[in-house]
mmCIF file of N, CA and C in Angstrom:
data_model
loop_
_atom_site.group_PDB
_atom_site.id
_atom_site.type_symbol
_atom_site.label_atom_id
_atom_site.label_comp_id
_atom_site.label_asym_id
_atom_site.label_seq_id
_atom_site.Cartn_x
_atom_site.Cartn_y
_atom_site.Cartn_z
ATOM 1 N N MET A 8 3.604 8.243 28.559
ATOM 2 C CA MET A 8 3.923 7.003 27.881
ATOM 3 C C MET A 8 5.438 6.964 27.657
ATOM 4 N N ALA A 9 6.039 5.840 27.928
ATOM 5 C CA ALA A 9 7.486 5.682 27.766
ATOM 6 C C ALA A 9 7.857 5.555 26.290
ATOM 7 N N GLN A 10 9.061 5.989 25.958
ATOM 8 C CA GLN A 10 9.582 5.866 24.587
ATOM 9 C C GLN A 10 9.743 4.380 24.249
ATOM 10 N N PRO A 11 9.119 3.904 23.169
ATOM 11 C CA PRO A 11 9.256 2.480 22.829
ATOM 12 C C PRO A 11 10.658 2.175 22.302
ATOM 13 N N GLU A 12 11.077 0.938 22.521
ATOM 14 C CA GLU A 12 12.381 0.506 22.011
ATOM 15 C C GLU A 12 12.296 0.095 20.547
ATOM 16 N N ALA A 13 11.116 -0.290 20.115
ATOM 17 C CA ALA A 13 10.929 -0.740 18.729
ATOM 18 C C ALA A 13 9.505 -0.427 18.298
ATOM 19 N N CYS A 14 9.309 -0.381 16.996
ATOM 20 C CA CYS A 14 7.985 -0.138 16.437
ATOM 21 C C CYS A 14 7.794 -1.099 15.269
ATOM 22 N N LEU A 15 6.683 -1.778 15.242
ATOM 23 C CA LEU A 15 6.370 -2.695 14.158
ATOM 24 C C LEU A 15 5.463 -1.967 13.172
ATOM 25 N N SER A 16 5.916 -1.835 11.945
ATOM 26 C CA SER A 16 5.213 -1.043 10.939
ATOM 27 C C SER A 16 4.023 -1.795 10.348
ATOM 28 N N PRO A 17 2.811 -1.180 10.349
ATOM 29 C CA PRO A 17 1.659 -1.847 9.745
ATOM 30 C C PRO A 17 1.680 -1.843 8.216
ATOM 31 N N PRO A 18 2.102 -0.757 7.512
ATOM 32 C CA PRO A 18 2.280 -0.809 6.066
ATOM 33 C C PRO A 18 3.738 -0.477 5.717
ATOM 34 N N VAL A 19 4.091 -0.673 4.474
ATOM 35 C CA VAL A 19 5.445 -0.357 4.016
ATOM 36 C C VAL A 19 5.541 1.104 3.571
ATOM 37 N N CYS A 20 4.438 1.679 3.093
ATOM 38 C CA CYS A 20 4.467 3.001 2.466
ATOM 39 C C CYS A 20 4.773 4.150 3.429
ATOM 40 N N TYR A 21 4.522 3.980 4.730
ATOM 41 C CA TYR A 21 4.776 5.075 5.677
ATOM 42 C C TYR A 21 6.182 5.646 5.528
ATOM 43 N N HIS A 22 7.159 4.787 5.281
ATOM 44 C CA HIS A 22 8.552 5.224 5.203
ATOM 45 C C HIS A 22 8.803 6.100 3.979
ATOM 46 N N VAL A 23 8.071 5.850 2.912
ATOM 47 C CA VAL A 23 8.198 6.661 1.696
ATOM 48 C C VAL A 23 7.721 8.086 1.973
ATOM 49 N N TYR A 24 6.609 8.214 2.654
ATOM 50 C CA TYR A 24 6.073 9.545 2.954
ATOM 51 C C TYR A 24 7.007 10.315 3.881
ATOM 52 N N HIS A 25 7.553 9.629 4.871
ATOM 53 C CA HIS A 25 8.487 10.283 5.789
ATOM 54 C C HIS A 25 9.739 10.753 5.029
ATOM 55 N N ARG A 26 10.254 9.897 4.158
ATOM 56 C CA ARG A 26 11.464 10.229 3.391
ATOM 57 C C ARG A 26 11.263 11.459 2.500
ATOM 58 N N ASN A 27 10.047 11.648 2.007
ATOM 59 C CA ASN A 27 9.772 12.742 1.069
ATOM 60 C C ASN A 27 9.143 13.971 1.721
ATOM 61 N N GLN A 28 9.057 13.969 3.021
ATOM 62 C CA GLN A 28 8.496 15.122 3.725
ATOM 63 C C GLN A 28 9.342 16.356 3.425
ATOM 64 N N GLY A 29 8.699 17.420 2.953
ATOM 65 C CA GLY A 29 9.396 18.666 2.658
ATOM 66 C C GLY A 29 10.141 18.682 1.330
ATOM 67 N N VAL A 30 10.070 17.608 0.556
ATOM 68 C CA VAL A 30 10.766 17.511 -0.732
ATOM 69 C C VAL A 30 9.864 18.069 -1.832
ATOM 70 N N THR A 31 10.429 18.876 -2.728
ATOM 71 C CA THR A 31 9.702 19.351 -3.896
ATOM 72 C C THR A 31 9.914 18.350 -5.020
ATOM 73 N N LEU A 32 8.826 17.764 -5.482
ATOM 74 C CA LEU A 32 8.910 16.755 -6.533
ATOM 75 C C LEU A 32 8.865 17.400 -7.906
ATOM 76 N N SER A 33 9.400 16.698 -8.902
ATOM 77 C CA SER A 33 9.297 17.164 -10.278
ATOM 78 C C SER A 33 7.836 17.066 -10.708
ATOM 79 N N PRO A 34 7.451 17.784 -11.764
ATOM 80 C CA PRO A 34 6.055 17.720 -12.233
ATOM 81 C C PRO A 34 5.615 16.305 -12.624
ATOM 82 N N ASP A 35 6.575 15.452 -12.988
ATOM 83 C CA ASP A 35 6.247 14.076 -13.367
ATOM 84 C C ASP A 35 5.990 13.182 -12.162
ATOM 85 N N GLY A 36 6.322 13.645 -10.958
ATOM 86 C CA GLY A 36 6.137 12.838 -9.763
ATOM 87 C C GLY A 36 7.218 11.779 -9.653
ATOM 88 N N ILE A 37 7.002 10.843 -8.755
ATOM 89 C CA ILE A 37 7.967 9.771 -8.527
ATOM 90 C C ILE A 37 7.219 8.519 -8.111
ATOM 91 N N VAL A 38 7.774 7.356 -8.474
ATOM 92 C CA VAL A 38 7.180 6.068 -8.126
ATOM 93 C C VAL A 38 8.208 5.265 -7.338
ATOM 94 N N TYR A 39 7.775 4.711 -6.233
ATOM 95 C CA TYR A 39 8.616 3.835 -5.433
ATOM 96 C C TYR A 39 8.056 2.425 -5.487
ATOM 97 N N GLY A 40 8.926 1.456 -5.635
ATOM 98 C CA GLY A 40 8.579 0.049 -5.454
ATOM 99 C C GLY A 40 9.207 -0.366 -4.134
ATOM 100 N N VAL A 41 8.402 -0.688 -3.149
ATOM 101 C CA VAL A 41 8.925 -1.002 -1.826
ATOM 102 C C VAL A 41 8.427 -2.368 -1.370
ATOM 103 N N ARG A 42 9.245 -3.004 -0.537
ATOM 104 C CA ARG A 42 8.895 -4.306 0.027
ATOM 105 C C ARG A 42 9.420 -4.347 1.445
ATOM 106 N N GLY A 43 8.638 -4.901 2.325
ATOM 107 C CA GLY A 43 9.092 -5.016 3.698
ATOM 108 C C GLY A 43 8.141 -5.841 4.534
ATOM 109 N N ARG A 44 8.545 -6.063 5.768
ATOM 110 C CA ARG A 44 7.730 -6.806 6.720
ATOM 111 C C ARG A 44 6.678 -5.882 7.311
ATOM 112 N N CYS A 45 5.466 -6.370 7.423
ATOM 113 C CA CYS A 45 4.359 -5.629 8.028
ATOM 114 C C CYS A 45 3.804 -6.442 9.182
ATOM 115 N N PHE A 46 3.243 -5.730 10.145
ATOM 116 C CA PHE A 46 2.739 -6.370 11.350
ATOM 117 C C PHE A 46 1.372 -5.807 11.691
ATOM 118 N N ARG A 47 0.426 -6.689 11.992
ATOM 119 C CA ARG A 47 -0.919 -6.268 12.365
ATOM 120 C C ARG A 47 -1.438 -7.177 13.459
ATOM 121 N N TYR A 48 -2.066 -6.585 14.440
ATOM 122 C CA TYR A 48 -2.764 -7.371 15.452
ATOM 123 C C TYR A 48 -4.236 -7.061 15.317
ATOM 124 N N GLU A 49 -4.976 -8.008 14.804
ATOM 125 C CA GLU A 49 -6.412 -7.853 14.587
ATOM 126 C C GLU A 49 -7.126 -8.892 15.438
ATOM 127 N N ALA A 50 -7.232 -8.616 16.722
ATOM 128 C CA ALA A 50 -7.761 -9.592 17.674
ATOM 129 C C ALA A 50 -9.100 -10.168 17.237
ATOM 130 N N SER A 51 -9.988 -9.317 16.729
ATOM 131 C CA SER A 51 -11.312 -9.809 16.356
ATOM 132 C C SER A 51 -11.281 -10.671 15.099
ATOM 133 N N ASN A 52 -10.213 -10.592 14.322
ATOM 134 C CA ASN A 52 -10.123 -11.370 13.081
ATOM 135 C C ASN A 52 -9.099 -12.493 13.154
ATOM 136 N N PHE A 53 -8.498 -12.678 14.300
ATOM 137 C CA PHE A 53 -7.445 -13.691 14.427
ATOM 138 C C PHE A 53 -8.073 -15.032 14.791
ATOM 139 N N ARG A 54 -8.378 -15.816 13.777
ATOM 140 C CA ARG A 54 -8.953 -17.144 13.957
ATOM 141 C C ARG A 54 -8.107 -18.133 13.169
ATOM 142 N N GLU A 55 -7.672 -19.140 13.849
ATOM 143 C CA GLU A 55 -6.813 -20.144 13.238
ATOM 144 C C GLU A 55 -5.659 -19.452 12.512
ATOM 145 N N MET A 56 -5.401 -19.851 11.271
ATOM 146 C CA MET A 56 -4.305 -19.245 10.507
ATOM 147 C C MET A 56 -4.828 -18.419 9.330
ATOM 148 N N THR A 57 -6.072 -17.923 9.425
ATOM 149 C CA THR A 57 -6.629 -17.161 8.311
ATOM 150 C C THR A 57 -6.102 -15.737 8.258
ATOM 151 N N ARG A 58 -5.632 -15.191 9.372
ATOM 152 C CA ARG A 58 -5.029 -13.856 9.409
ATOM 153 C C ARG A 58 -3.677 -13.971 10.093
ATOM 154 N N LEU A 59 -2.661 -13.434 9.468
ATOM 155 C CA LEU A 59 -1.315 -13.492 10.044
ATOM 156 C C LEU A 59 -0.984 -12.198 10.770
ATOM 157 N N TRP A 60 -0.151 -12.288 11.787
ATOM 158 C CA TRP A 60 0.296 -11.101 12.512
ATOM 159 C C TRP A 60 1.421 -10.393 11.772
ATOM 160 N N ASP A 61 2.202 -11.156 11.012
ATOM 161 C CA ASP A 61 3.275 -10.532 10.244
ATOM 162 C C ASP A 61 3.355 -11.189 8.869
ATOM 163 N N PHE A 62 3.739 -10.383 7.886
ATOM 164 C CA PHE A 62 3.805 -10.855 6.514
ATOM 165 C C PHE A 62 4.664 -9.880 5.714
ATOM 166 N N THR A 63 5.058 -10.297 4.532
ATOM 167 C CA THR A 63 5.807 -9.425 3.636
ATOM 168 C C THR A 63 4.822 -8.752 2.693
ATOM 169 N N MET A 64 4.979 -7.438 2.529
ATOM 170 C CA MET A 64 4.095 -6.673 1.654
ATOM 171 C C MET A 64 4.949 -5.968 0.596
ATOM 172 N N ARG A 65 4.469 -5.975 -0.625
ATOM 173 C CA ARG A 65 5.093 -5.211 -1.700
ATOM 174 C C ARG A 65 4.092 -4.156 -2.142
ATOM 175 N N GLU A 66 4.562 -2.920 -2.253
ATOM 176 C CA GLU A 66 3.680 -1.819 -2.637
ATOM 177 C C GLU A 66 4.332 -0.960 -3.712
ATOM 178 N N LEU A 67 3.505 -0.411 -4.572
ATOM 179 C CA LEU A 67 3.917 0.664 -5.462
ATOM 180 C C LEU A 67 3.346 1.932 -4.868
ATOM 181 N N VAL A 68 4.195 2.935 -4.641
ATOM 182 C CA VAL A 68 3.765 4.187 -4.037
ATOM 183 C C VAL A 68 3.993 5.300 -5.054
ATOM 184 N N PHE A 69 2.934 6.014 -5.401
ATOM 185 C CA PHE A 69 2.989 7.087 -6.378
ATOM 186 C C PHE A 69 2.880 8.419 -5.654
ATOM 187 N N LEU A 70 3.821 9.320 -5.889
ATOM 188 C CA LEU A 70 3.790 10.661 -5.312
ATOM 189 C C LEU A 70 3.804 11.675 -6.438
ATOM 190 N N GLY A 71 2.983 12.713 -6.333
ATOM 191 C CA GLY A 71 2.970 13.765 -7.341
ATOM 192 C C GLY A 71 1.601 14.410 -7.422
ATOM 193 N N THR A 72 1.359 15.081 -8.528
ATOM 194 C CA THR A 72 0.055 15.700 -8.756
ATOM 195 C C THR A 72 -0.961 14.597 -9.034
ATOM 196 N N SER A 73 -2.231 14.929 -8.937
ATOM 197 C CA SER A 73 -3.280 13.944 -9.236
ATOM 198 C C SER A 73 -3.094 13.377 -10.637
ATOM 199 N N GLU A 74 -2.789 14.273 -11.578
ATOM 200 C CA GLU A 74 -2.635 13.836 -12.969
ATOM 201 C C GLU A 74 -1.456 12.877 -13.124
ATOM 202 N N SER A 75 -0.298 13.208 -12.531
ATOM 203 C CA SER A 75 0.877 12.350 -12.687
ATOM 204 C C SER A 75 0.672 11.015 -11.983
ATOM 205 N N VAL A 76 0.039 11.033 -10.815
ATOM 206 C CA VAL A 76 -0.201 9.794 -10.071
ATOM 207 C C VAL A 76 -1.150 8.888 -10.845
ATOM 208 N N LEU A 77 -2.253 9.438 -11.345
ATOM 209 C CA LEU A 77 -3.207 8.620 -12.096
ATOM 210 C C LEU A 77 -2.593 8.090 -13.389
ATOM 211 N N HIS A 78 -1.765 8.907 -14.049
ATOM 212 C CA HIS A 78 -1.097 8.467 -15.280
ATOM 213 C C HIS A 78 -0.147 7.309 -14.992
ATOM 214 N N GLU A 79 0.695 7.443 -13.973
ATOM 215 C CA GLU A 79 1.664 6.394 -13.644
ATOM 216 C C GLU A 79 0.977 5.133 -13.153
ATOM 217 N N ARG A 80 -0.089 5.310 -12.400
ATOM 218 C CA ARG A 80 -0.832 4.144 -11.915
ATOM 219 C C ARG A 80 -1.422 3.367 -13.088
ATOM 220 N N ALA A 81 -2.001 4.078 -14.044
ATOM 221 C CA ALA A 81 -2.567 3.422 -15.229
ATOM 222 C C ALA A 81 -1.473 2.730 -16.044
ATOM 223 N N ARG A 82 -0.337 3.394 -16.189
ATOM 224 C CA ARG A 82 0.784 2.818 -16.932
ATOM 225 C C ARG A 82 1.287 1.542 -16.255
ATOM 226 N N CYS A 83 1.449 1.587 -14.946
ATOM 227 C CA CYS A 83 1.908 0.409 -14.207
ATOM 228 C C CYS A 83 0.888 -0.714 -14.256
ATOM 229 N N ALA A 84 -0.395 -0.382 -14.142
ATOM 230 C CA ALA A 84 -1.446 -1.400 -14.210
ATOM 231 C C ALA A 84 -1.416 -2.093 -15.572
ATOM 232 N N GLU A 85 -1.167 -1.327 -16.630
ATOM 233 C CA GLU A 85 -1.091 -1.913 -17.971
ATOM 234 C C GLU A 85 0.106 -2.856 -18.095
ATOM 235 N N ILE A 86 1.266 -2.411 -17.623
ATOM 236 C CA ILE A 86 2.480 -3.241 -17.684
ATOM 237 C C ILE A 86 2.303 -4.518 -16.870
ATOM 238 N N ILE A 87 1.785 -4.377 -15.660
ATOM 239 C CA ILE A 87 1.580 -5.545 -14.799
ATOM 240 C C ILE A 87 0.523 -6.463 -15.399
ATOM 241 N N GLY A 88 -0.540 -5.886 -15.975
ATOM 242 C CA GLY A 88 -1.573 -6.692 -16.625
ATOM 243 C C GLY A 88 -1.017 -7.516 -17.774
ATOM 244 N N GLU A 89 -0.157 -6.905 -18.586
ATOM 245 C CA GLU A 89 0.464 -7.629 -19.699
ATOM 246 C C GLU A 89 1.342 -8.765 -19.186
ATOM 247 N N PHE A 90 2.081 -8.509 -18.118
ATOM 248 C CA PHE A 90 2.941 -9.529 -17.524
ATOM 249 C C PHE A 90 2.096 -10.699 -16.997
ATOM 250 N N LEU A 91 1.017 -10.390 -16.305
ATOM 251 C CA LEU A 91 0.154 -11.440 -15.773
ATOM 252 C C LEU A 91 -0.518 -12.231 -16.896
ATOM 253 N N ASP A 92 -0.883 -11.547 -17.985
ATOM 254 C CA ASP A 92 -1.439 -12.239 -19.149
ATOM 255 C C ASP A 92 -0.437 -13.247 -19.709
ATOM 256 N N GLU A 93 0.835 -12.833 -19.795
ATOM 257 C CA GLU A 93 1.883 -13.732 -20.287
ATOM 258 C C GLU A 93 2.011 -14.965 -19.399
ATOM 259 N N LEU A 94 1.802 -14.782 -18.107
ATOM 260 C CA LEU A 94 1.885 -15.897 -17.169
ATOM 261 C C LEU A 94 0.594 -16.710 -17.103
ATOM 262 N N GLY A 95 -0.461 -16.205 -17.748
ATOM 263 C CA GLY A 95 -1.745 -16.889 -17.712
ATOM 264 C C GLY A 95 -2.471 -16.738 -16.385
ATOM 265 N N LEU A 96 -2.211 -15.648 -15.671
ATOM 266 C CA LEU A 96 -2.843 -15.410 -14.370
ATOM 267 C C LEU A 96 -3.900 -14.310 -14.474
ATOM 268 N N ALA A 97 -5.028 -14.530 -13.835
ATOM 269 C CA ALA A 97 -6.089 -13.524 -13.802
ATOM 270 C C ALA A 97 -5.853 -12.608 -12.601
ATOM 271 N N ALA A 98 -6.215 -11.334 -12.735
ATOM 272 C CA ALA A 98 -6.046 -10.381 -11.640
ATOM 273 C C ALA A 98 -7.033 -9.236 -11.800
ATOM 274 N N GLU A 99 -7.230 -8.507 -10.719
ATOM 275 C CA GLU A 99 -8.055 -7.305 -10.760
ATOM 276 C C GLU A 99 -7.550 -6.333 -9.709
ATOM 277 N N ILE A 100 -7.831 -5.055 -9.927
ATOM 278 C CA ILE A 100 -7.468 -4.019 -8.963
ATOM 279 C C ILE A 100 -8.691 -3.737 -8.110
ATOM 280 N N ARG A 101 -8.509 -3.775 -6.795
ATOM 281 C CA ARG A 101 -9.603 -3.502 -5.857
ATOM 282 C C ARG A 101 -9.143 -2.516 -4.793
ATOM 283 N N THR A 102 -10.080 -1.745 -4.287
ATOM 284 C CA THR A 102 -9.814 -0.907 -3.129
ATOM 285 C C THR A 102 -9.660 -1.828 -1.929
ATOM 286 N N ALA A 103 -8.665 -1.541 -1.100
ATOM 287 C CA ALA A 103 -8.407 -2.387 0.068
ATOM 288 C C ALA A 103 -9.656 -2.513 0.921
ATOM 289 N N SER A 104 -9.873 -3.710 1.446
ATOM 290 C CA SER A 104 -11.073 -3.943 2.258
ATOM 291 C C SER A 104 -10.751 -4.619 3.580
ATOM 292 N N ASP A 105 -9.465 -4.751 3.924
ATOM 293 C CA ASP A 105 -9.159 -5.419 5.184
ATOM 294 C C ASP A 105 -9.459 -4.498 6.371
ATOM 295 N N PRO A 106 -9.619 -5.050 7.567
ATOM 296 C CA PRO A 106 -9.992 -4.244 8.736
ATOM 297 C C PRO A 106 -9.020 -3.111 9.032
ATOM 298 N N PHE A 107 -7.730 -3.310 8.764
ATOM 299 C CA PHE A 107 -6.751 -2.255 9.004
ATOM 300 C C PHE A 107 -7.070 -1.033 8.152
ATOM 301 N N MET A 108 -7.412 -1.264 6.877
ATOM 302 C CA MET A 108 -7.679 -0.154 5.969
ATOM 303 C C MET A 108 -9.021 0.510 6.242
ATOM 304 N N SER A 109 -9.962 -0.189 6.863
ATOM 305 C CA SER A 109 -11.267 0.418 7.101
ATOM 306 C C SER A 109 -11.159 1.633 8.018
ATOM 307 N N ARG A 110 -10.136 1.678 8.873
ATOM 308 C CA ARG A 110 -9.925 2.848 9.726
ATOM 309 C C ARG A 110 -9.500 4.051 8.895
ATOM 310 N N GLY A 111 -8.847 3.804 7.780
ATOM 311 C CA GLY A 111 -8.408 4.881 6.901
ATOM 312 C C GLY A 111 -9.337 5.083 5.721
ATOM 313 N N ARG A 112 -10.538 4.581 5.828
ATOM 314 C CA ARG A 112 -11.496 4.606 4.730
ATOM 315 C C ARG A 112 -11.810 6.024 4.250
ATOM 316 N N VAL A 113 -11.755 7.002 5.137
ATOM 317 C CA VAL A 113 -12.033 8.391 4.742
ATOM 318 C C VAL A 113 -11.067 8.802 3.645
ATOM 319 N N PHE A 114 -9.785 8.469 3.797
ATOM 320 C CA PHE A 114 -8.783 8.804 2.789
ATOM 321 C C PHE A 114 -9.128 8.126 1.469
ATOM 322 N N GLN A 115 -9.522 6.853 1.523
ATOM 323 C CA GLN A 115 -9.870 6.137 0.296
ATOM 324 C C GLN A 115 -11.096 6.730 -0.381
ATOM 325 N N ASP A 116 -12.045 7.197 0.417
ATOM 326 C CA ASP A 116 -13.238 7.820 -0.173
ATOM 327 C C ASP A 116 -12.912 9.161 -0.812
ATOM 328 N N LEU A 117 -11.964 9.900 -0.210
ATOM 329 C CA LEU A 117 -11.557 11.185 -0.788
ATOM 330 C C LEU A 117 -10.740 11.020 -2.058
ATOM 331 N N PHE A 118 -9.931 9.944 -2.123
ATOM 332 C CA PHE A 118 -9.050 9.712 -3.253
ATOM 333 C C PHE A 118 -9.270 8.292 -3.766
ATOM 334 N N PRO A 119 -10.387 8.038 -4.455
ATOM 335 C CA PRO A 119 -10.697 6.683 -4.897
ATOM 336 C C PRO A 119 -9.681 6.171 -5.904
ATOM 337 N N THR A 120 -9.442 4.844 -5.868
ATOM 338 C CA THR A 120 -8.477 4.234 -6.768
ATOM 339 C C THR A 120 -9.115 3.767 -8.077
ATOM 340 N N ASP A 121 -10.409 3.889 -8.201
ATOM 341 C CA ASP A 121 -11.074 3.358 -9.383
ATOM 342 C C ASP A 121 -11.429 4.418 -10.425
ATOM 343 N N ARG A 122 -10.799 5.585 -10.346
ATOM 344 C CA ARG A 122 -11.139 6.576 -11.364
ATOM 345 C C ARG A 122 -10.069 6.696 -12.402
#
């Protein structure tokens, strides 16, 4: 296979993991707020304009021990929930269910987001 000239990233978080490869984190862990363009080709789901090939995604990425990640996630969910309440907007946290994430479902089952 020839070396590609460009690569279109499906999620934003991949770059965070690459940046922290081999890095020793503090016991408190670290949180990244990232935003970028994402690209997906989902031929079986591409009907009319219901699924886009490219879009902007914002992610919070938590790195650290299970305890630090769960603590920071809960703290961020509380802060964001309060902000949304102030705006009068309803929201909920759900495990991703789009076709792209279903391929990585094993990871989600090993590390559920609802605990």
